[in-house]
CSV table of N, CA and C and ligand atoms in Angstrom, one decimal:
chain,number,residue,atom,x,y,z
A,1,MET,N,-74.2,6.5,57.0
A,1,MET,CA,-74.2,5.1,57.4
A,1,MET,C,-75.1,4.2,56.4
A,2,ASP,N,-74.3,3.2,56.6
A,2,ASP,CA,-74.8,2.2,55.8
A,2,ASP,C,-75.5,1.4,56.6
A,3,PHE,N,-76.4,0.5,56.0
A,3,PHE,CA,-77.7,-0.1,56.9
A,3,PHE,C,-76.7,-1.3,57.8
A,4,LEU,N,-76.1,-2.2,57.4
A,4,LEU,CA,-75.2,-3.0,58.0
A,4,LEU,C,-74.9,-2.2,59.3
A,5,THR,N,-74.0,-1.3,59.3
A,5,THR,CA,-73.4,-0.4,59.9
A,5,THR,C,-74.0,0.0,61.2
A,6,LEU,N,-75.5,0.6,60.9
A,6,LEU,CA,-76.4,1.1,61.9
A,6,LEU,C,-77.5,-0.2,62.5
A,7,ALA,N,-77.4,-1.0,62.2
A,7,ALA,CA,-78.0,-2.0,62.5
A,7,ALA,C,-77.1,-3.1,63.6
A,8,SER,N,-75.5,-2.9,63.4
A,8,SER,CA,-74.5,-2.9,64.1
A,8,SER,C,-74.2,-2.0,65.6
A,9,ASN,N,-75.0,-0.9,64.9
A,9,ASN,CA,-74.3,0.1,65.9
A,9,ASN,C,-75.7,0.2,67.2
A,10,ARG,N,-76.5,-0.5,66.7
A,10,ARG,CA,-78.1,-0.9,67.7
A,10,ARG,C,-77.4,-1.8,69.0
A,11,TYR,N,-77.9,-0.7,69.8
A,11,TYR,CA,-77.5,-1.5,71.3
A,11,TYR,C,-78.7,-1.4,72.3
A,12,SER,N,-78.9,-2.4,73.4
A,12,SER,CA,-79.8,-1.7,73.9
A,12,SER,C,-79.1,-1.1,75.0
A,13,ILE,N,-79.9,0.2,75.2
A,13,ILE,CA,-79.0,1.0,76.4
A,13,ILE,C,-79.6,0.9,77.8
A,14,ARG,N,-78.8,1.1,78.8
A,14,ARG,CA,-78.9,0.8,79.8
A,14,ARG,C,-78.4,1.7,80.7
A,15,GLY,N,-78.5,2.7,80.4
A,15,GLY,CA,-77.9,4.2,80.9
A,15,GLY,C,-78.0,5.2,80.2
A,16,TYR,N,-79.0,6.5,80.6
A,16,TYR,CA,-79.1,7.5,80.1
A,16,TYR,C,-78.6,8.9,80.8
A,17,ASP,N,-78.2,10.0,79.9
A,17,ASP,CA,-78.2,11.1,80.8
A,17,ASP,C,-79.6,11.8,80.9
A,18,PRO,N,-80.1,12.1,82.4
A,18,PRO,CA,-81.0,12.6,82.5
A,18,PRO,C,-81.3,14.0,82.6
A,19,GLN,N,-79.8,14.8,82.0
A,19,GLN,CA,-79.5,16.1,81.8
A,19,GLN,C,-79.7,16.3,80.8
A,20,LYS,N,-79.5,15.7,79.7
A,20,LYS,CA,-79.5,16.0,78.1
A,20,LYS,C,-80.9,15.6,77.2
A,21,PRO,N,-81.8,16.7,77.5
A,21,PRO,CA,-82.9,16.2,76.6
A,21,PRO,C,-82.7,15.8,74.9
A,22,VAL,N,-83.6,15.0,74.3
A,22,VAL,CA,-83.6,14.5,73.0
A,22,VAL,C,-84.3,16.0,72.2
A,23,GLU,N,-83.4,16.6,71.2
A,23,GLU,CA,-83.9,17.2,70.1
A,23,GLU,C,-85.2,17.2,69.7
A,24,LYS,N,-85.8,18.2,69.7
A,24,LYS,CA,-87.0,17.9,68.8
A,24,LYS,C,-87.1,17.9,67.5
A,25,GLU,N,-86.3,17.9,66.6
A,25,GLU,CA,-86.0,17.5,65.0
A,25,GLU,C,-85.7,16.2,65.0
A,26,LYS,N,-84.7,15.5,66.1
A,26,LYS,CA,-84.7,14.3,66.2
A,26,LYS,C,-85.4,13.3,66.5
A,27,LEU,N,-86.6,14.0,67.1
A,27,LEU,CA,-87.4,13.4,67.6
A,27,LEU,C,-88.6,13.3,66.6
A,28,PHE,N,-88.7,14.4,65.6
A,28,PHE,CA,-89.7,14.4,64.6
A,28,PHE,C,-89.1,13.6,63.6
A,29,ARG,N,-87.8,13.3,63.5
A,29,ARG,CA,-87.4,12.2,62.3
A,29,ARG,C,-87.3,11.1,62.7
A,30,ILE,N,-87.5,10.5,63.8
A,30,ILE,CA,-87.2,9.0,64.7
A,30,ILE,C,-88.7,9.0,64.3
A,31,LEU,N,-90.1,9.6,64.6
A,31,LEU,CA,-91.4,9.6,64.2
A,31,LEU,C,-91.5,9.4,63.2
A,32,GLU,N,-91.4,10.1,62.1
A,32,GLU,CA,-91.7,10.3,60.8
A,32,GLU,C,-91.0,8.7,60.3
A,33,SER,N,-89.8,8.3,60.7
A,33,SER,CA,-89.7,6.9,60.3
A,33,SER,C,-90.5,5.8,61.0
A,34,GLY,N,-91.0,6.2,62.0
A,34,GLY,CA,-91.9,4.9,61.9
A,34,GLY,C,-93.6,5.1,61.6
A,35,ARG,N,-93.8,6.6,61.0
A,35,ARG,CA,-94.8,6.9,60.4
A,35,ARG,C,-95.1,6.0,59.1
A,36,ILE,N,-93.7,5.9,58.1
A,36,ILE,CA,-93.8,5.5,56.9
A,36,ILE,C,-93.7,4.2,56.7
A,37,ALA,N,-93.9,3.0,58.2
A,37,ALA,CA,-93.4,2.1,58.6
A,37,ALA,C,-94.7,1.1,57.6
A,38,PRO,N,-94.3,-0.1,56.8
A,38,PRO,CA,-95.1,-1.0,56.2
A,38,PRO,C,-96.3,-2.0,57.3
A,39,SER,N,-97.4,-2.3,56.9
A,39,SER,CA,-98.3,-2.8,57.7
A,39,SER,C,-99.2,-3.4,56.7
A,40,ALA,N,-100.0,-4.5,57.5
A,40,ALA,CA,-100.7,-5.3,56.6
A,40,ALA,C,-102.0,-5.0,56.2
A,41,ALA,N,-102.5,-4.6,54.9
A,41,ALA,CA,-103.2,-4.2,54.4
A,41,ALA,C,-103.0,-2.6,54.3
A,42,ASN,N,-101.7,-2.2,54.7
A,42,ASN,CA,-101.5,-0.7,54.7
A,42,ASN,C,-102.4,-0.4,56.0
A,43,ARG,N,-103.4,-0.7,56.7
A,43,ARG,CA,-104.1,-0.2,57.8
A,43,ARG,C,-103.8,0.5,59.1
A,44,GLN,N,-102.4,0.7,58.7
A,44,GLN,CA,-101.6,1.9,60.1
A,44,GLN,C,-102.3,2.0,61.3
A,45,PRO,N,-102.6,0.7,61.9
A,45,PRO,CA,-103.5,0.7,63.2
A,45,PRO,C,-102.8,0.9,64.2
A,46,TRP,N,-101.9,1.9,64.0
A,46,TRP,CA,-100.9,2.2,65.7
A,46,TRP,C,-101.1,3.9,65.7
A,47,THR,N,-101.2,4.0,67.0
A,47,THR,CA,-100.6,5.7,67.5
A,47,THR,C,-99.4,5.6,68.4
A,48,ILE,N,-98.5,6.4,68.2
A,48,ILE,CA,-97.0,6.4,68.5
A,48,ILE,C,-97.3,7.6,70.0
A,49,VAL,N,-97.1,7.2,71.2
A,49,VAL,CA,-97.5,7.8,72.5
A,49,VAL,C,-96.0,8.7,73.0
A,50,VAL,N,-95.8,9.9,72.4
A,50,VAL,CA,-94.5,10.1,73.0
A,50,VAL,C,-94.4,10.9,74.6
A,51,VAL,N,-93.6,9.9,75.6
A,51,VAL,CA,-94.3,10.5,77.2
A,51,VAL,C,-93.2,11.7,76.8
A,52,GLN,N,-93.5,12.6,77.7
A,52,GLN,CA,-92.1,13.6,77.8
A,52,GLN,C,-92.5,14.2,79.3
A,53,SER,N,-93.6,14.5,79.5
A,53,SER,CA,-93.9,14.8,80.6
A,53,SER,C,-93.5,14.3,82.1
A,54,LYS,N,-93.3,15.1,83.0
A,54,LYS,CA,-92.2,14.7,84.1
A,54,LYS,C,-93.4,13.8,84.6
A,55,ALA,N,-94.2,14.1,85.2
A,55,ALA,CA,-95.2,13.2,86.2
A,55,ALA,C,-95.8,12.1,85.1
A,56,LEU,N,-96.0,11.7,84.0
A,56,LEU,CA,-96.4,10.6,83.1
A,56,LEU,C,-95.2,9.9,83.1
A,57,LEU,N,-93.9,10.3,83.5
A,57,LEU,CA,-92.3,9.4,83.2
A,57,LEU,C,-92.7,9.0,84.3
A,58,GLN,N,-92.8,10.0,85.5
A,58,GLN,CA,-93.0,9.5,86.8
A,58,GLN,C,-93.6,8.1,86.9
A,59,ALA,N,-94.9,8.3,86.5
A,59,ALA,CA,-96.1,7.3,86.3
A,59,ALA,C,-95.7,5.8,85.7
A,60,LEU,N,-94.8,6.3,84.6
A,60,LEU,CA,-94.1,5.1,83.8
A,60,LEU,C,-93.0,4.2,84.9
A,61,THR,N,-92.4,4.6,85.6
A,61,THR,CA,-91.3,4.0,86.3
A,61,THR,C,-92.1,3.3,87.5
A,62,THR,N,-93.4,3.0,87.9
A,62,THR,CA,-94.1,1.8,88.0
A,62,THR,C,-94.4,0.5,87.2
A,63,VAL,N,-94.4,1.4,86.1
A,63,VAL,CA,-94.4,0.0,85.0
A,63,VAL,C,-93.4,-0.5,84.6
A,64,TYR,N,-92.1,-0.3,84.7
A,64,TYR,CA,-91.0,-0.9,84.6
A,64,TYR,C,-89.7,-0.1,85.6
A,65,PRO,N,-89.7,-0.5,86.6
A,65,PRO,CA,-89.1,0.1,87.8
A,65,PRO,C,-87.2,-0.3,88.1
A,66,ALA,N,-86.7,0.3,86.6
A,66,ALA,CA,-85.6,0.2,86.8
A,66,ALA,C,-84.9,1.4,86.8
A,67,LYS,N,-83.8,2.2,87.2
A,67,LYS,CA,-83.2,3.4,87.9
A,67,LYS,C,-83.1,4.0,86.1
A,68,TRP,N,-82.2,3.3,85.4
A,68,TRP,CA,-81.8,3.4,83.9
A,68,TRP,C,-82.9,3.9,83.3
A,69,PHE,N,-84.5,3.1,83.6
A,69,PHE,CA,-85.7,3.4,82.4
A,69,PHE,C,-85.7,4.9,82.9
A,70,ALA,N,-85.8,5.4,84.5
A,70,ALA,CA,-86.7,6.6,85.1
A,70,ALA,C,-85.5,7.8,84.6
A,71,ASP,N,-84.3,7.4,84.2
A,71,ASP,CA,-83.4,8.5,83.5
A,71,ASP,C,-83.7,9.3,82.2
A,72,ALA,N,-84.4,8.4,81.2
A,72,ALA,CA,-84.3,8.7,80.3
A,72,ALA,C,-85.8,10.0,79.9
A,73,PRO,N,-85.3,10.9,79.0
A,73,PRO,CA,-86.3,12.7,79.1
A,73,PRO,C,-87.4,12.1,78.2
A,74,VAL,N,-87.2,11.0,77.7
A,74,VAL,CA,-88.5,10.5,76.6
A,74,VAL,C,-88.8,8.4,76.4
A,75,VAL,N,-89.9,8.4,76.9
A,75,VAL,CA,-90.5,6.9,76.4
A,75,VAL,C,-91.3,7.2,75.5
A,76,LEU,N,-90.7,6.3,74.2
A,76,LEU,CA,-92.3,6.2,73.4
A,76,LEU,C,-92.9,4.7,73.6
A,77,ILE,N,-94.0,4.7,73.5
A,77,ILE,CA,-95.0,3.6,73.3
A,77,ILE,C,-95.4,3.7,72.1
A,78,VAL,N,-96.0,2.2,71.5
A,78,VAL,CA,-96.7,2.4,70.1
A,78,VAL,C,-97.7,1.3,70.8
A,79,LYS,N,-99.2,1.8,70.4
A,79,LYS,CA,-100.4,1.3,71.0
A,79,LYS,C,-101.0,1.2,70.0
A,80,GLY,N,-101.8,-0.2,69.7
A,80,GLY,CA,-102.5,-0.3,68.7
A,80,GLY,C,-103.8,-0.6,68.5
A,81,ARG,N,-104.8,-0.6,67.8
A,81,ARG,CA,-106.0,-1.1,67.5
A,81,ARG,C,-106.3,-2.7,67.2
A,82,LYS,N,-106.5,-3.5,67.5
A,82,LYS,CA,-106.9,-5.2,67.1
A,82,LYS,C,-107.9,-4.5,66.3
A,83,ASN,N,-109.2,-4.3,66.4
A,83,ASN,CA,-110.4,-4.3,65.6
A,83,ASN,C,-109.8,-3.3,64.0
A,84,GLU,N,-108.9,-2.6,63.7
A,84,GLU,CA,-108.3,-1.8,62.7
A,84,GLU,C,-107.6,-2.8,62.1
A,85,ALA,N,-107.0,-3.8,62.9
A,85,ALA,CA,-105.8,-4.2,61.8
A,85,ALA,C,-106.4,-5.4,61.1
A,86,TRP,N,-105.1,-5.8,59.9
A,86,TRP,CA,-105.8,-6.9,59.0
A,86,TRP,C,-105.2,-8.1,59.6
A,87,LYS,N,-106.6,-9.0,59.0
A,87,LYS,CA,-106.6,-10.6,59.2
A,87,LYS,C,-106.5,-11.1,58.4
A,88,ARG,N,-106.1,-12.5,58.6
A,88,ARG,CA,-106.0,-13.5,57.7
A,88,ARG,C,-107.4,-14.2,57.5
A,89,ARG,N,-108.1,-14.4,56.3
A,89,ARG,CA,-109.4,-15.2,56.5
A,89,ARG,C,-109.2,-16.4,56.7
A,90,SER,N,-108.0,-17.3,55.9
A,90,SER,CA,-107.8,-18.5,55.9
A,90,SER,C,-107.9,-18.9,57.9
A,91,ASP,N,-107.4,-18.4,58.6
A,91,ASP,CA,-107.0,-18.7,59.6
A,91,ASP,C,-107.2,-17.5,61.1
A,92,ASN,N,-107.8,-16.5,60.4
A,92,ASN,CA,-107.9,-15.5,61.6
A,92,ASN,C,-106.7,-14.5,62.0
A,93,TYR,N,-105.8,-15.0,61.3
A,93,TYR,CA,-104.2,-14.7,62.1
A,93,TYR,C,-104.8,-12.9,61.9
A,94,CYS,N,-104.2,-12.3,63.0
A,94,CYS,CA,-104.3,-11.1,63.1
A,94,CYS,C,-103.1,-10.2,63.1
A,95,ALA,N,-102.8,-9.4,62.4
A,95,ALA,CA,-101.1,-8.5,62.0
A,95,ALA,C,-100.7,-7.8,63.1
A,96,ILE,N,-101.5,-7.2,64.4
A,96,ILE,CA,-101.5,-6.0,65.2
A,96,ILE,C,-100.2,-6.1,65.9
A,97,GLU,N,-99.7,-7.3,66.2
A,97,GLU,CA,-98.4,-7.6,66.9
A,97,GLU,C,-97.0,-7.0,65.8
A,98,THR,N,-97.6,-7.9,64.7
A,98,THR,CA,-96.3,-7.4,63.6
A,98,THR,C,-96.1,-6.2,63.3
A,99,ASP,N,-97.6,-5.3,62.9
A,99,ASP,CA,-97.7,-4.2,62.4
A,99,ASP,C,-96.7,-3.1,63.8
A,100,LEU,N,-97.2,-3.2,65.0
A,100,LEU,CA,-96.9,-2.6,65.7
A,100,LEU,C,-95.2,-2.9,65.9
A,101,THR,N,-95.0,-4.2,65.6
A,101,THR,CA,-93.3,-4.1,65.9
A,101,THR,C,-92.6,-3.6,65.1
A,102,ILE,N,-92.7,-3.6,63.5
A,102,ILE,CA,-92.0,-2.7,62.7
A,102,ILE,C,-92.3,-1.4,63.1
A,103,VAL,N,-93.5,-0.6,63.4
A,103,VAL,CA,-93.0,0.9,63.9
A,103,VAL,C,-92.0,1.0,64.7
A,104,MET,N,-92.2,-0.1,66.3
A,104,MET,CA,-90.9,0.1,66.8
A,104,MET,C,-89.7,0.0,66.1
A,105,ASP,N,-89.4,-1.0,65.4
A,105,ASP,CA,-88.1,-1.3,64.9
A,105,ASP,C,-87.8,0.0,64.2
A,106,HIS,N,-88.3,0.2,63.4
A,106,HIS,CA,-88.1,1.6,62.6
A,106,HIS,C,-87.7,2.8,63.4
A,107,MET,N,-88.5,2.7,64.5
A,107,MET,CA,-88.2,4.2,65.3
A,107,MET,C,-86.7,3.7,66.0
A,108,ILE,N,-86.3,2.4,66.7
A,108,ILE,CA,-85.3,2.3,67.5
A,108,ILE,C,-83.9,2.2,66.4
A,109,LEU,N,-84.4,2.1,65.6
A,109,LEU,CA,-82.9,1.5,64.3
A,109,LEU,C,-82.9,3.6,63.9
A,110,ALA,N,-83.8,4.5,63.8
A,110,ALA,CA,-83.9,5.5,63.2
A,110,ALA,C,-83.1,6.5,64.4
A,111,ALA,N,-83.6,6.4,65.7
A,111,ALA,CA,-82.9,7.1,67.5
A,111,ALA,C,-81.4,6.6,66.8
A,112,THR,N,-81.2,5.2,66.9
A,112,THR,CA,-79.4,5.5,66.3
A,112,THR,C,-78.5,6.1,65.8
A,113,ALA,N,-79.7,6.2,64.7
A,113,ALA,CA,-79.0,6.7,63.4
A,113,ALA,C,-79.0,8.3,63.6
A,114,GLU,N,-79.6,8.6,65.0
A,114,GLU,CA,-79.5,10.0,65.5
A,114,GLU,C,-78.4,10.2,67.0
A,115,GLY,N,-77.9,8.7,67.0
A,115,GLY,CA,-76.8,9.1,68.1
A,115,GLY,C,-77.4,9.2,69.2
A,116,LEU,N,-78.6,8.6,69.2
A,116,LEU,CA,-79.5,8.5,70.3
A,116,LEU,C,-79.5,6.8,71.3
A,117,GLY,N,-79.6,6.8,72.4
A,117,GLY,CA,-79.5,5.1,72.8
A,117,GLY,C,-81.6,4.9,72.8
A,118,THR,N,-81.9,3.4,73.0
A,118,THR,CA,-82.9,2.7,73.2
A,118,THR,C,-83.0,1.7,73.9
A,119,CYS,N,-83.8,0.9,74.0
A,119,CYS,CA,-83.8,-0.2,74.6
A,119,CYS,C,-85.7,-0.9,74.7
A,120,TRP,N,-85.9,-1.8,73.6
A,120,TRP,CA,-86.5,-2.4,73.4
A,120,TRP,C,-87.2,-3.1,74.7
A,121,ILE,N,-88.2,-2.9,75.2
A,121,ILE,CA,-88.7,-3.3,76.7
A,121,ILE,C,-90.2,-4.0,76.3
A,122,ALA,N,-90.1,-5.1,76.6
A,122,ALA,CA,-91.7,-5.7,77.0
A,122,ALA,C,-91.8,-6.3,78.6
A,123,ALA,N,-91.0,-6.6,79.0
A,123,ALA,CA,-91.0,-7.1,80.4
A,123,ALA,C,-91.9,-5.9,81.3
A,124,PHE,N,-92.5,-5.3,80.8
A,124,PHE,CA,-93.2,-4.0,81.6
A,124,PHE,C,-94.5,-4.8,82.4
A,125,ASP,N,-95.0,-4.0,83.2
A,125,ASP,CA,-96.3,-4.5,83.9
A,125,ASP,C,-97.8,-3.7,83.3
A,126,GLU,N,-98.2,-4.6,82.0
A,126,GLU,CA,-99.5,-4.7,81.5
A,126,GLU,C,-100.1,-4.1,82.1
A,127,ILE,N,-100.9,-4.6,83.0
A,127,ILE,CA,-101.8,-3.8,84.0
A,127,ILE,C,-102.1,-2.7,83.8
A,128,LYS,N,-100.6,-2.3,84.8
A,128,LYS,CA,-100.6,-0.9,85.3
A,128,LYS,C,-100.6,0.1,84.1
A,129,LEU,N,-99.6,0.0,83.3
A,129,LEU,CA,-99.5,0.5,81.9
A,129,LEU,C,-101.2,0.9,81.3
A,130,ARG,N,-101.8,-0.2,81.0
A,130,ARG,CA,-103.0,-0.5,80.6
A,130,ARG,C,-103.8,0.9,81.4
A,131,GLN,N,-103.4,0.7,82.7
A,131,GLN,CA,-104.2,2.1,83.7
A,131,GLN,C,-103.8,3.3,83.6
A,132,ILE,N,-102.4,3.5,83.4
A,132,ILE,CA,-102.1,4.8,83.2
A,132,ILE,C,-102.8,5.5,82.0
A,133,LEU,N,-102.2,4.3,80.8
A,133,LEU,CA,-102.5,5.2,79.3
A,133,LEU,C,-104.2,5.1,79.2
A,134,GLN,N,-104.8,4.5,80.1
A,134,GLN,CA,-106.6,4.6,80.0
A,134,GLN,C,-106.6,3.8,78.4
A,135,LEU,N,-106.1,2.2,78.7
A,135,LEU,CA,-106.4,1.9,77.4
A,135,LEU,C,-107.8,1.3,77.2
A,136,THR,N,-108.5,1.3,75.7
A,136,THR,CA,-109.6,0.5,75.6
A,136,THR,C,-109.4,-1.1,75.7
A,137,ASP,N,-110.2,-1.8,75.8
A,137,ASP,CA,-110.6,-3.2,75.4
A,137,ASP,C,-110.1,-3.5,74.3
A,138,ASP,N,-109.9,-2.9,73.6
A,138,ASP,CA,-109.4,-3.2,71.8
A,138,ASP,C,-107.7,-3.2,71.9
A,139,GLU,N,-107.3,-1.9,72.7
A,139,GLU,CA,-106.6,-1.2,72.1
A,139,GLU,C,-104.7,-2.2,72.9
A,140,VAL,N,-104.0,-2.1,72.3
A,140,VAL,CA,-102.8,-3.3,72.8
A,140,VAL,C,-101.4,-2.8,72.9
A,141,VAL,N,-100.4,-2.9,74.0
A,141,VAL,CA,-99.5,-2.2,73.4
A,141,VAL,C,-98.2,-3.3,73.7
A,142,PHE,N,-97.0,-3.7,72.7
A,142,PHE,CA,-96.1,-5.0,72.9
A,142,PHE,C,-94.9,-4.6,73.2
A,143,ALA,N,-94.6,-3.5,72.9
A,143,ALA,CA,-92.7,-2.9,73.3
A,143,ALA,C,-93.0,-1.4,73.6
A,144,ILE,N,-92.4,-1.0,74.5
A,144,ILE,CA,-92.0,0.4,74.8
A,144,ILE,C,-90.4,0.7,74.7
A,145,THR,N,-90.5,1.9,74.3
A,145,THR,CA,-88.7,2.1,74.9
A,145,THR,C,-88.0,3.6,75.3
A,146,PRO,N,-87.5,3.9,76.2
A,146,PRO,CA,-87.1,4.9,76.4
A,146,PRO,C,-85.9,5.1,75.5
A,147,ILE,N,-85.8,6.7,75.3
A,147,ILE,CA,-85.1,7.5,74.4
A,147,ILE,C,-83.9,8.1,75.1
A,148,GLY,N,-83.0,8.5,74.8
A,148,GLY,CA,-81.8,9.1,75.5
A,148,GLY,C,-80.9,9.2,74.9
A,149,TYR,N,-79.7,10.0,75.6
A,149,TYR,CA,-78.3,10.1,75.4
A,149,TYR,C,-77.7,8.8,76.1
A,150,PRO,N,-77.5,8.2,75.5
A,150,PRO,CA,-76.1,6.9,76.8
A,150,PRO,C,-75.3,7.9,77.5
A,151,ILE,N,-75.1,7.0,78.5
A,151,ILE,CA,-74.2,7.7,79.6
A,151,ILE,C,-73.0,6.6,80.1
A,152,GLY,N,-71.9,6.8,80.8
A,152,GLY,CA,-71.4,6.0,81.5
A,152,GLY,C,-70.6,4.9,80.3
A,153,ASN,N,-70.7,3.7,80.7
A,153,ASN,CA,-70.3,2.9,79.8
A,153,ASN,C,-71.1,2.6,79.0
A,154,GLU,N,-72.6,2.6,78.8
A,154,GLU,CA,-73.3,2.6,77.8
A,154,GLU,C,-72.9,3.2,76.5
A,155,VAL,N,-71.9,3.6,76.3
A,155,VAL,CA,-71.3,4.6,75.3
A,155,VAL,C,-70.6,3.8,74.6
A,156,VAL,N,-69.8,2.8,75.3
A,156,VAL,CA,-69.0,1.9,74.9
A,156,VAL,C,-69.5,0.6,74.0
A,157,THR,N,-69.2,0.7,73.2
A,157,THR,CA,-69.7,-0.6,72.2
A,157,THR,C,-69.4,-1.9,72.4
A,158,ARG,N,-70.2,-2.8,73.0
A,158,ARG,CA,-69.9,-4.1,73.2
A,158,ARG,C,-70.0,-5.0,72.1
A,159,PRO,N,-69.3,-5.6,72.2
A,159,PRO,CA,-69.8,-7.2,71.3
A,159,PRO,C,-70.8,-7.7,70.9
A,160,LYS,N,-71.6,-8.1,69.7
A,160,LYS,CA,-72.6,-8.1,70.0
A,160,LYS,C,-73.1,-10.4,70.1
A,161,ILE,N,-73.4,-10.7,71.0
A,161,ILE,CA,-73.1,-12.1,70.9
A,161,ILE,C,-74.6,-12.5,70.3
A,162,ARG,N,-74.4,-13.4,69.3
A,162,ARG,CA,-75.1,-13.6,68.5
A,162,ARG,C,-75.3,-15.2,67.7
A,163,LYS,N,-76.0,-15.9,67.4
A,163,LYS,CA,-75.7,-17.4,66.8
A,163,LYS,C,-75.2,-17.2,65.7
A,164,THR,N,-74.3,-17.8,64.6
A,164,THR,CA,-73.5,-17.2,63.6
A,164,THR,C,-74.2,-17.5,62.6
A,165,LEU,N,-73.9,-16.9,61.2
A,165,LEU,CA,-75.0,-17.1,60.0
A,165,LEU,C,-75.3,-18.3,59.6
A,166,GLU,N,-74.3,-19.3,60.4
A,166,GLU,CA,-74.5,-20.9,59.3
A,166,GLU,C,-75.6,-21.3,60.3
A,167,GLU,N,-75.6,-21.3,61.8
A,167,GLU,CA,-76.5,-21.7,62.7
A,167,GLU,C,-77.9,-21.3,62.4
A,168,ILE,N,-78.5,-20.1,61.7
A,168,ILE,CA,-79.6,-19.5,61.5
A,168,ILE,C,-79.8,-19.5,60.2
A,169,THR,N,-79.5,-20.1,59.2
A,169,THR,CA,-79.7,-19.7,57.7
A,169,THR,C,-79.8,-21.5,57.4
A,170,GLU,N,-80.9,-21.8,56.5
A,170,GLU,CA,-81.0,-22.8,56.2
A,170,GLU,C,-81.0,-22.4,54.3
A,171,TRP,N,-79.9,-23.0,53.4
A,171,TRP,CA,-79.8,-22.4,52.0
A,171,TRP,C,-80.6,-24.0,51.2
A,172,LEU,N,-82.0,-23.2,51.0
A,172,LEU,CA,-82.1,-24.3,49.7
A,172,LEU,C,-82.5,-24.7,48.7
B,201,FMN,C1,-89.1,-8.6,72.1
B,201,FMN,C2,-87.9,-7.9,73.2
B,201,FMN,C3,-88.0,-7.7,74.3
B,201,FMN,C4,-87.3,-7.1,75.3
B,201,FMN,N1,-87.4,-6.8,76.5
B,201,FMN,C5,-86.3,-6.2,77.2
B,201,FMN,C6,-87.0,-5.8,78.7
B,201,FMN,O1,-88.0,-5.7,78.9
B,201,FMN,N2,-86.0,-5.7,79.5
B,201,FMN,C7,-84.5,-5.3,78.5
B,201,FMN,O2,-84.0,-4.5,79.6
B,201,FMN,N3,-84.3,-5.5,77.5
B,201,FMN,C8,-85.2,-6.0,76.5
B,201,FMN,N4,-85.1,-6.5,75.4
B,201,FMN,C9,-83.6,-6.6,74.9
B,201,FMN,C10,-82.4,-7.5,74.7
B,201,FMN,O3,-82.5,-7.5,75.9
B,201,FMN,C11,-81.4,-7.4,74.0
B,201,FMN,O4,-81.8,-7.0,72.9
B,201,FMN,C12,-81.0,-8.1,73.6
B,201,FMN,O5,-79.6,-8.8,75.2
B,201,FMN,C13,-79.4,-8.4,72.3
B,201,FMN,O6,-79.0,-7.3,73.0
B,201,FMN,P1,-78.8,-5.9,72.0
B,201,FMN,O7,-79.8,-5.0,72.1
B,201,FMN,O8,-77.5,-4.8,72.9
B,201,FMN,O9,-78.1,-6.1,70.8
B,201,FMN,C14,-85.9,-7.5,74.7
B,201,FMN,C15,-85.8,-7.3,73.4
B,201,FMN,C16,-87.1,-7.5,72.7
B,201,FMN,C17,-86.2,-7.7,70.8
């Protein structure tokens, strides 16, 4: 699959088959795609948390209380350490959010290539997530995603509602 087709095939999936687990080999290829992501000054200030245990998946439903989220057999969380991330000297810009976002995007696209569904989630309860994962003050999470096989209407591709290239480009 060429990259444009892959990127076009990625949708936010909000319906998962709770009976269909994610194969270990697929999960490892997805994690490997995250592992090789670029980061500022190659600091790699991240840890990818793979949640598969029933107890923890259950606990995470309080963090993002949607039925479809609870049905996913796996949740991936990218957590990062601010102190390890590169900072720009001129204005102290910290690359942590960018670094963690790239890892997540690599994994989400890799999951698409494996025929799996994902959904970028930022609207989670950050305080509850911090408690469940026992994050230190230095640790941050910007996005989590369920991973699983799409179910029902979710497998039907829908049109991408996007601005046109004309609207979003400036050719100088
Ligand atoms: C930074 C970010 C945060 C998002 N947070 C959520 C979320 O909390 N819950 C949700 O259902 N979708 C969330 N989404 C998914 C977007 O709604 C979705 O990507 C957008 O509507 C385009 O649809 P598509 O992903 O199917 O192409 C988020 C996406 C991004 C990039």
